[in-house]
Amino acid sequence: MNAIDLRGCESCADVVQQYPLFAGVVSVVIGGGTYAGLSAVMYGRINPVEVGLFAVIFSVCYVGVRYGLST
């Protein structure tokens, strides 16, 4: 398995186009982590179903729009 090397990349703006699955996983992690952090700060609890649902919907919408605009 080879790692994706994005250092010194001239076409890194097209990461979503080149690696849509990788971009989706990254957006799920970032979206879910951010939502969980905000939920913990604002409500003092984290609902895993709510966080997971938000992360998946956010990822599908974000990567879908980015992928669609780049084609």
PDB file of C-alpha atoms in Angstrom:
ATOM      1  CA  MET A   1       0.000   0.000   0.000  1.00  0.00           C
ATOM      2  CA  ASN A   2       1.419   3.360  -1.022  1.00  0.00           C
ATOM      3  CA  ALA A   3       0.798   6.579   0.849  1.00  0.00           C
ATOM      4  CA  ILE A   4      -0.440   9.628  -0.997  1.00  0.00           C
ATOM      5  CA  ASP A   5       2.366  12.182  -1.131  1.00  0.00           C
ATOM      6  CA  LEU A   6       0.875  15.667  -1.427  1.00  0.00           C
ATOM      7  CA  ARG A   7       4.033  17.618  -0.589  1.00  0.00           C
ATOM      8  CA  GLY A   8       5.351  19.704  -3.479  1.00  0.00           C
ATOM      9  CA  CYS A   9       2.323  18.806  -5.555  1.00  0.00           C
ATOM     10  CA  GLU A  10       1.529  21.157  -8.438  1.00  0.00           C
ATOM     11  CA  SER A  11      -1.985  19.809  -9.006  1.00  0.00           C
ATOM     12  CA  CYS A  12      -3.039  19.468  -5.369  1.00  0.00           C
ATOM     13  CA  ALA A  13      -6.087  21.620  -6.011  1.00  0.00           C
ATOM     14  CA  ASP A  14      -7.533  18.578  -7.763  1.00  0.00           C
ATOM     15  CA  VAL A  15      -7.182  16.186  -4.808  1.00  0.00           C
ATOM     16  CA  VAL A  16     -10.951  15.658  -4.665  1.00  0.00           C
ATOM     17  CA  GLN A  17     -10.984  14.830  -8.376  1.00  0.00           C
ATOM     18  CA  GLN A  18      -7.990  12.489  -8.175  1.00  0.00           C
ATOM     19  CA  TYR A  19      -8.802  10.808  -4.843  1.00  0.00           C
ATOM     20  CA  PRO A  20     -12.550  11.148  -4.126  1.00  0.00           C
ATOM     21  CA  LEU A  21     -12.614   8.313  -1.578  1.00  0.00           C
ATOM     22  CA  PHE A  22      -9.660   9.781   0.327  1.00  0.00           C
ATOM     23  CA  ALA A  23     -11.310  13.221   0.289  1.00  0.00           C
ATOM     24  CA  GLY A  24     -14.555  11.667   1.543  1.00  0.00           C
ATOM     25  CA  VAL A  25     -12.854   9.923   4.451  1.00  0.00           C
ATOM     26  CA  VAL A  26     -10.980  13.081   5.418  1.00  0.00           C
ATOM     27  CA  SER A  27     -14.162  15.165   5.304  1.00  0.00           C
ATOM     28  CA  VAL A  28     -16.033  12.585   7.452  1.00  0.00           C
ATOM     29  CA  VAL A  29     -13.274  12.722  10.079  1.00  0.00           C
ATOM     30  CA  ILE A  30     -13.019  16.520  10.058  1.00  0.00           C
ATOM     31  CA  GLY A  31     -16.790  17.114   9.917  1.00  0.00           C
ATOM     32  CA  GLY A  32     -17.557  14.550  12.618  1.00  0.00           C
ATOM     33  CA  GLY A  33     -14.762  15.752  14.881  1.00  0.00           C
ATOM     34  CA  THR A  34     -15.819  19.365  14.551  1.00  0.00           C
ATOM     35  CA  TYR A  35     -19.482  18.560  15.174  1.00  0.00           C
ATOM     36  CA  ALA A  36     -18.610  16.407  18.180  1.00  0.00           C
ATOM     37  CA  GLY A  37     -16.415  19.165  19.618  1.00  0.00           C
ATOM     38  CA  LEU A  38     -19.106  21.797  19.184  1.00  0.00           C
ATOM     39  CA  SER A  39     -21.725  19.480  20.650  1.00  0.00           C
ATOM     40  CA  ALA A  40     -19.550  18.748  23.669  1.00  0.00           C
ATOM     41  CA  VAL A  41     -18.890  22.428  24.302  1.00  0.00           C
ATOM     42  CA  MET A  42     -22.453  23.618  23.776  1.00  0.00           C
ATOM     43  CA  TYR A  43     -24.458  20.758  25.310  1.00  0.00           C
ATOM     44  CA  GLY A  44     -21.933  18.898  27.438  1.00  0.00           C
ATOM     45  CA  ARG A  45     -22.647  15.604  25.695  1.00  0.00           C
ATOM     46  CA  ILE A  46     -21.965  13.868  22.379  1.00  0.00           C
ATOM     47  CA  ASN A  47     -24.693  11.908  20.632  1.00  0.00           C
ATOM     48  CA  PRO A  48     -22.852   9.407  18.359  1.00  0.00           C
ATOM     49  CA  VAL A  49     -25.836   8.877  16.030  1.00  0.00           C
ATOM     50  CA  GLU A  50     -26.224  12.612  15.520  1.00  0.00           C
ATOM     51  CA  VAL A  51     -22.492  13.094  14.942  1.00  0.00           C
ATOM     52  CA  GLY A  52     -22.291  10.187  12.503  1.00  0.00           C
ATOM     53  CA  LEU A  53     -25.330  11.305  10.565  1.00  0.00           C
ATOM     54  CA  PHE A  54     -23.991  14.840  10.270  1.00  0.00           C
ATOM     55  CA  ALA A  55     -20.532  13.631   9.221  1.00  0.00           C
ATOM     56  CA  VAL A  56     -21.855  11.365   6.462  1.00  0.00           C
ATOM     57  CA  ILE A  57     -24.298  13.946   5.088  1.00  0.00           C
ATOM     58  CA  PHE A  58     -21.639  16.672   5.230  1.00  0.00           C
ATOM     59  CA  SER A  59     -19.102  14.451   3.476  1.00  0.00           C
ATOM     60  CA  VAL A  60     -21.448  13.338   0.705  1.00  0.00           C
ATOM     61  CA  CYS A  61     -22.576  16.908   0.022  1.00  0.00           C
ATOM     62  CA  TYR A  62     -19.133  18.503   0.224  1.00  0.00           C
ATOM     63  CA  VAL A  63     -17.227  15.915  -1.815  1.00  0.00           C
ATOM     64  CA  GLY A  64     -20.119  15.533  -4.260  1.00  0.00           C
ATOM     65  CA  VAL A  65     -20.246  19.247  -4.995  1.00  0.00           C
ATOM     66  CA  ARG A  66     -16.450  19.557  -5.204  1.00  0.00           C
ATOM     67  CA  TYR A  67     -16.220  16.501  -7.454  1.00  0.00           C
ATOM     68  CA  GLY A  68     -19.081  17.726  -9.655  1.00  0.00           C
ATOM     69  CA  LEU A  69     -17.601  21.215 -10.047  1.00  0.00           C
ATOM     70  CA  SER A  70     -14.164  19.889 -10.949  1.00  0.00           C
ATOM     71  CA  THR A  71     -15.337  17.660 -13.802  1.00  0.00           C
TER      72      THR A  71
END
